Coordinates of C-alpha atoms and ligand atoms in Angstrom, one line a residue:
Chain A
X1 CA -3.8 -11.3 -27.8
X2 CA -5.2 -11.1 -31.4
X3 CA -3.4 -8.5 -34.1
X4 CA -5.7 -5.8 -33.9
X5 CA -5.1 -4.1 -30.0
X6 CA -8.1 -1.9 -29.2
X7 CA -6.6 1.5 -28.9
X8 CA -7.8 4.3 -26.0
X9 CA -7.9 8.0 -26.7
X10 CA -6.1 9.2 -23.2
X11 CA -6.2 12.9 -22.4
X12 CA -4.5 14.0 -19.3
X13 CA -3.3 17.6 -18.0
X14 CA 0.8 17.2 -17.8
X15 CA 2.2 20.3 -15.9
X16 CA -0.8 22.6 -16.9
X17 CA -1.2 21.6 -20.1
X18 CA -4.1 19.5 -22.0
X19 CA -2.3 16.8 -23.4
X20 CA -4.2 13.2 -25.4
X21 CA -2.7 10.7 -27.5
X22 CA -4.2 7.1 -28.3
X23 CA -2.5 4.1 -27.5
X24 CA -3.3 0.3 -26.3
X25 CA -5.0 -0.2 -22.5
X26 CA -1.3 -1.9 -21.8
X27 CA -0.1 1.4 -22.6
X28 CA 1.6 2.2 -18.9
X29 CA 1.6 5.9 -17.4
X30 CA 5.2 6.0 -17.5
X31 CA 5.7 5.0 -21.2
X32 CA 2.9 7.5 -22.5
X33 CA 4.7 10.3 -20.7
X34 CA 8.1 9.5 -22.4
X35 CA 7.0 7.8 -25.4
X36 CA 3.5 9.2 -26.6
X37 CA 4.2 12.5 -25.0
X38 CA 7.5 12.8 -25.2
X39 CA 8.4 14.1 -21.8
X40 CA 11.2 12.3 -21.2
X41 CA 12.1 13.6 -17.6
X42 CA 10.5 10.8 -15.7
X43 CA 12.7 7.9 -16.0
X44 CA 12.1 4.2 -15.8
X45 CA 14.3 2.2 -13.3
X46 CA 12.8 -1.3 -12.0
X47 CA 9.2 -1.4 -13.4
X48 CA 8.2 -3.2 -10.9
X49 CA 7.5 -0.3 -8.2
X50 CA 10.9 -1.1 -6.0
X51 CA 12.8 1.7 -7.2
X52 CA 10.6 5.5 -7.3
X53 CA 12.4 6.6 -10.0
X54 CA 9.1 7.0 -11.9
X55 CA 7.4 9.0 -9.1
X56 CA 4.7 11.6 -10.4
X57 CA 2.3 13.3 -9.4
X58 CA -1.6 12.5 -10.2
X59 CA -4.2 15.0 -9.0
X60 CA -1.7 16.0 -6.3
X61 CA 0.0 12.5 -4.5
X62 CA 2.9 10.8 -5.5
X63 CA 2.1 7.8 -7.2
X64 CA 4.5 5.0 -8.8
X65 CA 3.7 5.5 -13.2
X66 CA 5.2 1.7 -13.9
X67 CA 2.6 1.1 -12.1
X68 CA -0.5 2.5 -13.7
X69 CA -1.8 2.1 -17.3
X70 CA -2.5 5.6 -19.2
X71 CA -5.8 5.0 -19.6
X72 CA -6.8 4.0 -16.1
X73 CA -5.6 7.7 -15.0
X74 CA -7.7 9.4 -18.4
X75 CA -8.6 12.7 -17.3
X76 CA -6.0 13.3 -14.3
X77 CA -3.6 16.1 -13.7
X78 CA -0.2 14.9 -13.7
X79 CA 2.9 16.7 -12.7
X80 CA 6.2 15.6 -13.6
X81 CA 9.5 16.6 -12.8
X82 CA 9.3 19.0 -15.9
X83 CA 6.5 20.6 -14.0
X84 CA 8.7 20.9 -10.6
X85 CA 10.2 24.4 -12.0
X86 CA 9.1 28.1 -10.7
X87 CA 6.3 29.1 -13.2
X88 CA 9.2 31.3 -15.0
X89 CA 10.8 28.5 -15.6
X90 CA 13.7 28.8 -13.4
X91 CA 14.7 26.3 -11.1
X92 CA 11.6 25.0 -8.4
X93 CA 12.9 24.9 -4.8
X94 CA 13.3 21.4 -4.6
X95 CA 15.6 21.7 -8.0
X96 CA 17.8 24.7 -6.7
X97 CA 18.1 22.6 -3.2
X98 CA 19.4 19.4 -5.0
X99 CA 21.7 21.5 -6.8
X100 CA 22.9 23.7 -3.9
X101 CA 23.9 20.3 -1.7
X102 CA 25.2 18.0 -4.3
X103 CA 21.8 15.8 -4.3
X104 CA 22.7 14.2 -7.0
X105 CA 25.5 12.1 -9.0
X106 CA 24.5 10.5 -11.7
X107 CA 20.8 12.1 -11.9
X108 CA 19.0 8.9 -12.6
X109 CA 16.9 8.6 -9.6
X110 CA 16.6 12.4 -9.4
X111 CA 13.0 13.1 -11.1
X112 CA 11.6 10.8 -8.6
X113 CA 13.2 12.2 -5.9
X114 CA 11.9 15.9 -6.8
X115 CA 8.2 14.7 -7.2
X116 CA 8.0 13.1 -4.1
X117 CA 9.7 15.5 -2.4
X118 CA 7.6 18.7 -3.8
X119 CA 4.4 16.7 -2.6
X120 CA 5.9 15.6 0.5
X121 CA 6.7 19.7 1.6
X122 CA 3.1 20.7 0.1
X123 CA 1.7 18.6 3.3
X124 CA 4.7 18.5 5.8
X125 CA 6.4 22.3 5.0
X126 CA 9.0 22.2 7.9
X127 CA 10.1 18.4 8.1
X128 CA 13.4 17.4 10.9
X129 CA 15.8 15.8 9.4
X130 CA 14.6 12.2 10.5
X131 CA 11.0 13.1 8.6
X132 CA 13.4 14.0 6.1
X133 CA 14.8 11.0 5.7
X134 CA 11.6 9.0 6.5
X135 CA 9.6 11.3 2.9
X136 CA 12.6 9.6 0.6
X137 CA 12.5 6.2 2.2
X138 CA 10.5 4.6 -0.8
X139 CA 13.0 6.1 -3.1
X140 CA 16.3 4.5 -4.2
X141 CA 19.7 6.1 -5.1
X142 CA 22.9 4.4 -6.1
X143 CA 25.2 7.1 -6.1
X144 CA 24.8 9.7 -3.5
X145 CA 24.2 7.7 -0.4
X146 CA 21.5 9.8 0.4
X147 CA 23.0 12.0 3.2
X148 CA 22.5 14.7 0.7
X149 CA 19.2 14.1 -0.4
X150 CA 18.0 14.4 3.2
X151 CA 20.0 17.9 3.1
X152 CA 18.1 18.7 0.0
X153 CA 14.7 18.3 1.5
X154 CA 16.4 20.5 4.2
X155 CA 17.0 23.0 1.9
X156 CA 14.3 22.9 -0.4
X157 CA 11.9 23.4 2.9
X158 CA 14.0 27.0 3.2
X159 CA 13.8 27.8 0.3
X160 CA 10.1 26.9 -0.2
X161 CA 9.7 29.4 2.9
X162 CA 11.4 31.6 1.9
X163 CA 9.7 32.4 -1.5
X164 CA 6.0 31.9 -0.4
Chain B
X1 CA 9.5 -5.2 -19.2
X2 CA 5.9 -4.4 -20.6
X3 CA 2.4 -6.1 -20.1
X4 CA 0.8 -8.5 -22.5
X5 CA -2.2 -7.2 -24.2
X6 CA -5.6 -7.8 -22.8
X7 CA -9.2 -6.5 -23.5
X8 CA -9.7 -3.7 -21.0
X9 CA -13.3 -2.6 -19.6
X10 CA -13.8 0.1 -17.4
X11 CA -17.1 -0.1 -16.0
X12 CA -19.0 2.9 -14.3
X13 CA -20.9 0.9 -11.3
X14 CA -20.6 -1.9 -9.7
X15 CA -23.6 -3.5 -11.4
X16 CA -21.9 -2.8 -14.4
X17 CA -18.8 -4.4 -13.1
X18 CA -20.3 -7.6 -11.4
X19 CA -22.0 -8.3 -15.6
X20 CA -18.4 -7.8 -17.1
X21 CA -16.8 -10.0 -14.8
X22 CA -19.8 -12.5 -14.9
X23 CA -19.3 -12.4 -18.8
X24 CA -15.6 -12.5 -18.7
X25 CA -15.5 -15.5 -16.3
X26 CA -12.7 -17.4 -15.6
X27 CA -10.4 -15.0 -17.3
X28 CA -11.2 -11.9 -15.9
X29 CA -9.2 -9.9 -13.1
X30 CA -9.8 -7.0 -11.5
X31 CA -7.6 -4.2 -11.8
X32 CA -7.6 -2.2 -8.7
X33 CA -4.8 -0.2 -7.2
X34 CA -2.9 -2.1 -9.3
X35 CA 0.4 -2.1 -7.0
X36 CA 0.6 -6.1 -7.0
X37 CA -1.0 -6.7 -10.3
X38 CA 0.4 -4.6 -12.2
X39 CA 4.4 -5.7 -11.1
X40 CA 2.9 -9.3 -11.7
X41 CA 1.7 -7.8 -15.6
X42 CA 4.7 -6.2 -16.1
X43 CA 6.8 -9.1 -15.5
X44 CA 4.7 -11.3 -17.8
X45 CA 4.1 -13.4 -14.2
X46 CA 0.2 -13.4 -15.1
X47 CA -1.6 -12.5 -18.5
X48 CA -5.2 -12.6 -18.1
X49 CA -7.6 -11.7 -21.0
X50 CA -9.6 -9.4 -19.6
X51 CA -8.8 -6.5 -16.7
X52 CA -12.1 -5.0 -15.1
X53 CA -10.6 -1.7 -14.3
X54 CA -12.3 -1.1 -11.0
X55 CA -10.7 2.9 -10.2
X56 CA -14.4 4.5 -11.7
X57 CA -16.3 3.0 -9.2
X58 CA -16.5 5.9 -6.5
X59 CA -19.5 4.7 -5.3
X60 CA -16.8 2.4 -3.5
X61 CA -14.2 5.0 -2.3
X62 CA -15.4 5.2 1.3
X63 CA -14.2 4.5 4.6
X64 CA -17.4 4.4 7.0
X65 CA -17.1 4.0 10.9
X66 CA -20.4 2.1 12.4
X67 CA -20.4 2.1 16.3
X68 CA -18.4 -0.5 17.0
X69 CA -16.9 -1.9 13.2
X70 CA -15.2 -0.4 10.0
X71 CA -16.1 -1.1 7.1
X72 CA -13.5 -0.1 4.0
X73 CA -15.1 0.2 0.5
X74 CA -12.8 -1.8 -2.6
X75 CA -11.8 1.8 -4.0
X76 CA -10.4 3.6 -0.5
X77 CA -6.4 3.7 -1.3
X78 CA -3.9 2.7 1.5
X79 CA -3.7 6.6 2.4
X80 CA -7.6 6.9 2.5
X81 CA -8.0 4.7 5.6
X82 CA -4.9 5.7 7.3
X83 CA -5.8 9.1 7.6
X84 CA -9.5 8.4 8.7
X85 CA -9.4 10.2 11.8
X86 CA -13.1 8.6 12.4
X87 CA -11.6 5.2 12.1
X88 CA -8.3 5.9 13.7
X89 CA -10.4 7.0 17.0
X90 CA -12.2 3.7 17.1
X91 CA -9.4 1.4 15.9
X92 CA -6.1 2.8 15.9
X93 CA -5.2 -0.4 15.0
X94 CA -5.7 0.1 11.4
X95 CA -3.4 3.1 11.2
X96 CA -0.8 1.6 13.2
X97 CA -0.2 -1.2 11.0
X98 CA -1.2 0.9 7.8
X99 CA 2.2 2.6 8.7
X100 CA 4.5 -0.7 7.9
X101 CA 2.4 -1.1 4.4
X102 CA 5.2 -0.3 1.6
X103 CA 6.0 3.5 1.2
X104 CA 3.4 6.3 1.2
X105 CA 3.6 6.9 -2.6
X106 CA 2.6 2.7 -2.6
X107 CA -0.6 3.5 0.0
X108 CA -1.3 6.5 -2.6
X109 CA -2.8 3.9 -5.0
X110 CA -2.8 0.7 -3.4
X111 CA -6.4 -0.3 -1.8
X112 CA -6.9 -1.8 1.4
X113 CA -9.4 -4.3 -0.2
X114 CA -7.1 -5.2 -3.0
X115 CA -4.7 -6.2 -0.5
X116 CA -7.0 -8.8 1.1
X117 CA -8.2 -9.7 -2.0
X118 CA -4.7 -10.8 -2.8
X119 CA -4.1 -12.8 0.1
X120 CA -0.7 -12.8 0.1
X121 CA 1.3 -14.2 3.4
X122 CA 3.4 -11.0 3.9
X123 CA 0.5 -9.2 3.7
X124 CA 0.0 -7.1 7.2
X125 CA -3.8 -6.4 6.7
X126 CA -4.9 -9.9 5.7
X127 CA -3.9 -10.3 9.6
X128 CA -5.6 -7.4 10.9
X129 CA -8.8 -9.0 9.5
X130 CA -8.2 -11.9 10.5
X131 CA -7.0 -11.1 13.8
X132 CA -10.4 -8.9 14.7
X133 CA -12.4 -11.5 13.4
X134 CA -13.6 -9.3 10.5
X135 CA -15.6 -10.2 7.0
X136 CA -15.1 -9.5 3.4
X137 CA -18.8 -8.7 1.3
X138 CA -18.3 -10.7 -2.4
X139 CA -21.2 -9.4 -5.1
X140 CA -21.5 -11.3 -8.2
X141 CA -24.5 -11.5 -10.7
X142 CA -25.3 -14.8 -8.5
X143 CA -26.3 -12.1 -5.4
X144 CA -23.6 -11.1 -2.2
X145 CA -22.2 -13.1 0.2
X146 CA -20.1 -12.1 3.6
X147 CA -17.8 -14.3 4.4
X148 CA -15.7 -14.5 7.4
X149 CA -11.8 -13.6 7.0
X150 CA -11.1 -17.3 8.9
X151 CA -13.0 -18.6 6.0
X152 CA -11.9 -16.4 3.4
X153 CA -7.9 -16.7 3.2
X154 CA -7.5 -20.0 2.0
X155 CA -3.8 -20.3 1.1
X156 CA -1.0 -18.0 -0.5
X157 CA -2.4 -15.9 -2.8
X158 CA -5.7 -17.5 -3.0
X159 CA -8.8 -16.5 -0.8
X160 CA -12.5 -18.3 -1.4
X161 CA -13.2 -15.7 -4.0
X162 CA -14.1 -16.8 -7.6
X163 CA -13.6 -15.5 -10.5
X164 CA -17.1 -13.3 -11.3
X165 CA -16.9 -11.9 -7.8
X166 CA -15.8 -8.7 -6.9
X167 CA -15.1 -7.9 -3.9
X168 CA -16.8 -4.7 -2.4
X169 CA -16.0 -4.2 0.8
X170 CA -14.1 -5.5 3.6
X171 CA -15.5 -5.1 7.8
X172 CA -13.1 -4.8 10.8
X173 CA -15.0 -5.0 13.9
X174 CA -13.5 -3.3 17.1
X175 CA -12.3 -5.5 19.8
X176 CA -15.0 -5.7 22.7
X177 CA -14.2 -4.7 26.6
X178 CA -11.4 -3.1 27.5
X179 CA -8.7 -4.0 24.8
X180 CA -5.3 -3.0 23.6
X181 CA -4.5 -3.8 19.7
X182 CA -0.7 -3.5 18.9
X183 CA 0.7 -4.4 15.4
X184 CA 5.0 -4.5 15.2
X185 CA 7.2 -5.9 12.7
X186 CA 10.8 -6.6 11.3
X187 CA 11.9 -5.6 8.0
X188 CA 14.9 -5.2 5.8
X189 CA 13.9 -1.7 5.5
X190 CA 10.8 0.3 7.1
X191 CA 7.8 0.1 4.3
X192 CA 8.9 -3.2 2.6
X193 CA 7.6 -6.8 3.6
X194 CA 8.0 -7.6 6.9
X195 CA 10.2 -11.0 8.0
X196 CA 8.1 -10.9 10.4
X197 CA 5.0 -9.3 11.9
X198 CA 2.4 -9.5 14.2
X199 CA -0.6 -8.2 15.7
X200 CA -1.4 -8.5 19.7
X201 CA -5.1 -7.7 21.1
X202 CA -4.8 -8.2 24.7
X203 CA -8.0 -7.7 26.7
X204 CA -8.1 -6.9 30.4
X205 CA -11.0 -7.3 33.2
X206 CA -12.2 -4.4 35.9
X207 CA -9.6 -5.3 38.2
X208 CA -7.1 -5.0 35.0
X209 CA -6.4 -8.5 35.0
X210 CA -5.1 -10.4 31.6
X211 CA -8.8 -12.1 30.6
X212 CA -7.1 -12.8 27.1
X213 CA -4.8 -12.3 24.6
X214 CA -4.3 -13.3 20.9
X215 CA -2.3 -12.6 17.9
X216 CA -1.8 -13.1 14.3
X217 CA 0.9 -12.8 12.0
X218 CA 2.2 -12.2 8.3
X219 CA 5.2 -14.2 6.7
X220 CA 5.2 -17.1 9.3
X221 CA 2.9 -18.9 7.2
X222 CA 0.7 -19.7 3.7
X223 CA -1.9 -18.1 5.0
X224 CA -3.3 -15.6 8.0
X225 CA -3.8 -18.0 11.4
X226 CA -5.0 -16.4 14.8
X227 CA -3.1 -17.9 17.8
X228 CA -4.7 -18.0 21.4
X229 CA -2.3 -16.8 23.9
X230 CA -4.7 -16.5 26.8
X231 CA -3.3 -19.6 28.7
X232 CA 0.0 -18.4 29.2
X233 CA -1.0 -14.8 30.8
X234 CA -4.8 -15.7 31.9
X235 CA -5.6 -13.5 35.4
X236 CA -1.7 -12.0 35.7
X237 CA -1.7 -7.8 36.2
X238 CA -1.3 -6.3 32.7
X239 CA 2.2 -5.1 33.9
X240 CA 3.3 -8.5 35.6
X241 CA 1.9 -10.9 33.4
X242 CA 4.7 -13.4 32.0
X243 CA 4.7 -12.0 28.4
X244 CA 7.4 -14.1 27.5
X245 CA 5.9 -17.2 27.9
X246 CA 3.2 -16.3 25.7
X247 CA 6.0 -15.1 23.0
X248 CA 7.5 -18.7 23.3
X249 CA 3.6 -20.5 23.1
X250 CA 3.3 -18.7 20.3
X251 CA 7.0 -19.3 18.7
X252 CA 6.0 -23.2 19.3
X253 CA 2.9 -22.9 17.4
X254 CA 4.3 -21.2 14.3
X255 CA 6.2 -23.0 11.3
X256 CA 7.8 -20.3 9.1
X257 CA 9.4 -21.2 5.7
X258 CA 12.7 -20.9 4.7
X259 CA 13.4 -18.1 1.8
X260 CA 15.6 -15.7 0.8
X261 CA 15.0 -13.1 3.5
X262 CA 15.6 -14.9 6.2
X263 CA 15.7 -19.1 7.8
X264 CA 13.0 -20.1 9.7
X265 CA 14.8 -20.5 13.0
X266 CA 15.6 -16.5 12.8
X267 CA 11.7 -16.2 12.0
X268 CA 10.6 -18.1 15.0
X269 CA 12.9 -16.1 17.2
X270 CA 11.2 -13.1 15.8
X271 CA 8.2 -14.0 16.4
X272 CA 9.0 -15.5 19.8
X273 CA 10.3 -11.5 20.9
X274 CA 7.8 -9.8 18.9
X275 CA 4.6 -11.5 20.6
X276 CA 6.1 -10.8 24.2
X277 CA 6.8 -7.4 23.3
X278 CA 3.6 -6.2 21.0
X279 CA 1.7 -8.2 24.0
X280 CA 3.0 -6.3 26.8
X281 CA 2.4 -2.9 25.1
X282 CA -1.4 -3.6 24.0
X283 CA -1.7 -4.6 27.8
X284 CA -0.5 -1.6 28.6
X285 CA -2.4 0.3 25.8
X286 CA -5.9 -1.5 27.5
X287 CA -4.9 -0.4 31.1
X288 CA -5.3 3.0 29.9
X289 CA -8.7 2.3 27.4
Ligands
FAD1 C1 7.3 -1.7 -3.6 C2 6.0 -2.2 -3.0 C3 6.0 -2.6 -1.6 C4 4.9 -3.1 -1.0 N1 5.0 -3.4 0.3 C5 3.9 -4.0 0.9 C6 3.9 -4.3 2.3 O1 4.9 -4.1 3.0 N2 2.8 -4.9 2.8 C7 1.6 -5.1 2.1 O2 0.6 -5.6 2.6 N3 1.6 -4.7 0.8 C8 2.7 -4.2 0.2 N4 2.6 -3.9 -1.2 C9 1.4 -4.2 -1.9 C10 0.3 -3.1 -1.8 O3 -0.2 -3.1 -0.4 C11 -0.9 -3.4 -2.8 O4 -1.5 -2.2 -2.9 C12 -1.9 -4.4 -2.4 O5 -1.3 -5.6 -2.0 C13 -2.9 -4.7 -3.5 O6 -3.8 -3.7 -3.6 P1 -4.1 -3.0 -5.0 O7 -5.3 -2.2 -4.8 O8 -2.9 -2.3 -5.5 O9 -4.6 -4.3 -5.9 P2 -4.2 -4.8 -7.4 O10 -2.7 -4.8 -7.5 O11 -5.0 -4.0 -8.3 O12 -4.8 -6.2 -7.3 C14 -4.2 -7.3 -6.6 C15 -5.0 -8.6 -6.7 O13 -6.2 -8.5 -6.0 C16 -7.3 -8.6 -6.9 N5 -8.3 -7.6 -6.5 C17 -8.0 -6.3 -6.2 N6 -9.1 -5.7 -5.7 C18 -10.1 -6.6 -5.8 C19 -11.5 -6.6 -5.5 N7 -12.1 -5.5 -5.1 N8 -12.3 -7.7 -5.7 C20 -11.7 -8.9 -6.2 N9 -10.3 -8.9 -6.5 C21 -9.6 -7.8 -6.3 C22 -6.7 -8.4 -8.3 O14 -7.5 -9.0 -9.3 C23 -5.3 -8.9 -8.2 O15 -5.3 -10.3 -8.3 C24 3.7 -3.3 -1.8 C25 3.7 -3.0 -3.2 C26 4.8 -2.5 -3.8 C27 4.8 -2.1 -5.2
FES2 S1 10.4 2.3 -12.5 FE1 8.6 2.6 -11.3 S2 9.3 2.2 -9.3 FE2 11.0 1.7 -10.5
FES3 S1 22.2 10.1 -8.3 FE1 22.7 8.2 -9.4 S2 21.1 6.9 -8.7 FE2 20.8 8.7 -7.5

């Protein structure tokens, strides 16, 4: 493409808060969290929508952020895994779960794990453990073998209970 | 790895759309859910000049239910139709195979239109269509044309569209008499492409008597094809009928590819045992209609 890239002015609501910054229409969700807004939480495994690990949430549902440019999402709320914490910000329930039953290893799937999973209890609030399992199918993990990530969403259903 | 740059619209109407791409033409696409685009992008697979960024146009973000078809706007997402409970009561159908379409976060963005519009062979609902004998609605600057889905799929990948046309809508009309629709597949992996896949409509007379039966399939072939199993079940009791036979007509009418997934002989057998058993479940499904 020629030299001069026509650049966007993108202003989005990240975790409650007006956020903008201009960058080129290629510019995907993803990157302008990490790079333009420097929330660095969401983290970038395949790029190619395989993996989850760049699960957020826009206007609600779990959506893949490789997959979306900035500027086609102008004027969304976004929540990220930043934005998964209790409004004191102390641990959200699907944190303290993962936590509490060894959800994670390595951490690098994690943030897409905890978006999906927060939407996925907003609509399903008391899942068995094969829904469980079925809410993290789309997400990948090389470390935990995922027995504890289906105890996690367990969990985090308790706890979610528990503090409502 | 990141897109190439291209010059980005982001029309407001579909008038406004149908002029971009009309002025853009040949090196246009339209940006939609973006969930195969935007992989292809991002891989550097395609670099068009232009994207018409089609995600403002809410005038097309409808699922409608008319007496006996549905008709899907180019902006209802995945998780828009399959939640219809108005289009779930007419053709369960759609939801049923709407299920085995990547992972819910996929069907969050990814639209049911953009998925025929990209025709590709592993795709489950460039079946359905084809299956229920449906139509896709094309608008351009040059007016709107319906074309049937037979007509429309016209290898991998590439469907009768050109390049100034958007698609706006797609039509799945509900099977007449008293039918049974069944989709069931094999994958790696619940949610990603199938190996295999197909969907039965089986229809049954008063005395509930097989009067026909056909099926179609994804990943057997370049593009959608509807077989006619009727000849292998024709006037047998939808709970005695010789299912199995119509799984073999139909594994002797298929010729699957090769790839990485899986060889062509395991396809066949696949589709030989799927057909026989997605068959004798929509015949049981019409018994009770
Ligand atoms: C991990 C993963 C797994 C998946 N698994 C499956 C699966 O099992 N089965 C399945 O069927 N799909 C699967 N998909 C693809 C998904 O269903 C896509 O959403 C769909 O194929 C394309 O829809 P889209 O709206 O995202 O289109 P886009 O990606 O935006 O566009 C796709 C193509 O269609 C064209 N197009 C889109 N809309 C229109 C229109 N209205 N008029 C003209 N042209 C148009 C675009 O120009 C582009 O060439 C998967 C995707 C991912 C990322
Ligand atoms: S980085 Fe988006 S799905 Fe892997
Ligand atoms: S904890 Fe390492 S990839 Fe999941």
């Amino acid at each position: 493409m020629s030299a001069a890239e026509e650049l966007y002015e993108v202003s989005l609501v990240v975790n409650g808060v007006p956020r903008s910054a201009t960058v080129p229409a290629r510019r995907l969700l993803s990157d302008f969290l990490r790079h333009d807004l420097e929330l660095t939480g969401t983290h970038v495994g395949c790029e190619h929508g395989v993996c989850g690990a760049c699960t957020v949430l826009v206007d609600g549902r779990p959506i893949r952020s490789c997959l979306q440019f900035a500027v086609t999402v102008d004027g969304a709320e976004v929540t990220t895994v930043e934005g998964c914490t209790r409004p004191d910000g102390e641990l959200g329930h699907v944190q303290q779960a993962f936590r509490e039953c060894h959800g994670l290893q390595c951490g690098f799937c994690t943030p897409g794990f905890v978006t999906t999973i927060t939407a996925y209890l907003e609509e399903n609030p008391a899942p068995t453990a094969d829904q469980a399992r079925e809410a993290i199918a789309g997400n990948l993990c090389r470390c935990t073998g995922y027995q504890n990530i289906v105890a996690s969403v367990l969990r985090a259903a308790e706890l979610r209970a528990e503090r409502a | 790895m990141k897109p190439a740059g291209f010059a980005y619209h982001r029309p407001a109407t579909v008038d406004d759309a149908v002029a971009v791409l009309a002025e853009v033409s040949p090196a246009g696409k339209v940006l939609a859910g973006g969930q195969s685009l935007v992989p292809l992008l991002n891989m550097r697979l395609a670099a068009p000049e232009h994207l018409v960024d089609i995600n403002r146009l809410t005038e097309l973000a409808y699922v409608r239910v008319d007496g006996d078809e549905v008709t899907v706007g180019a902006l209802a997402r995945h998780a828009d139709v399959e939640h219809d409970d108005a289009a779930y009561a007419v053709l369960p159908l759609l939801r049923d195979t709407l299920e085995h379409v990547a992972h819910p976060t996929i069907r969050n963005r990814g639209t049911t239109v953009g998925s025929i519009a990209h025709a590709d062979p592993a795709g489950e609902l460039t079946a359905v269509l084809t299956l229920l004998g449906g139509t896709a609605t094309l608008r351009s600057m040059r007016g709107e044309r319906t074309v049937a889905a037979a007509d429309f799929f016209t290898g991998p990948l590439t469907t009768c569209a050109d390049a100034d046309e958007l698609v706006t809508s797609v039509t799945f009309p509900v099977p007449e008499g008293r039918t049974g629709a069944v989709w069931t597949e094999v994958a790696r992996r619940h949610g990603d492409y199938a190996v295999c896949g197909t969907g039965v409509v089986v229809t049954l007379d008063d005395d509930l008597r097989v009067a026909g039966a056909r099926s179609a399939y994804v990943s057997m072939g370049p593009e959608p094809a509807v077989l006619d199993l009727t000849d292998a079940v024709a006037g047998a009791m939808y709970d005695d009928a010789d299912w199995a036979a119509a799984g073999r007509l139909a594994a002797g009418r298929l010729e699957p590819d090769d790839d990485i997934h899986a060889t062509a002989a395991y396809r066949s057998h696949l589709a030989e045992v799927l057909t026989a058993r997605a068959a004798g479940d929509a015949a049981r499904r019409a018994a009770v209609a």
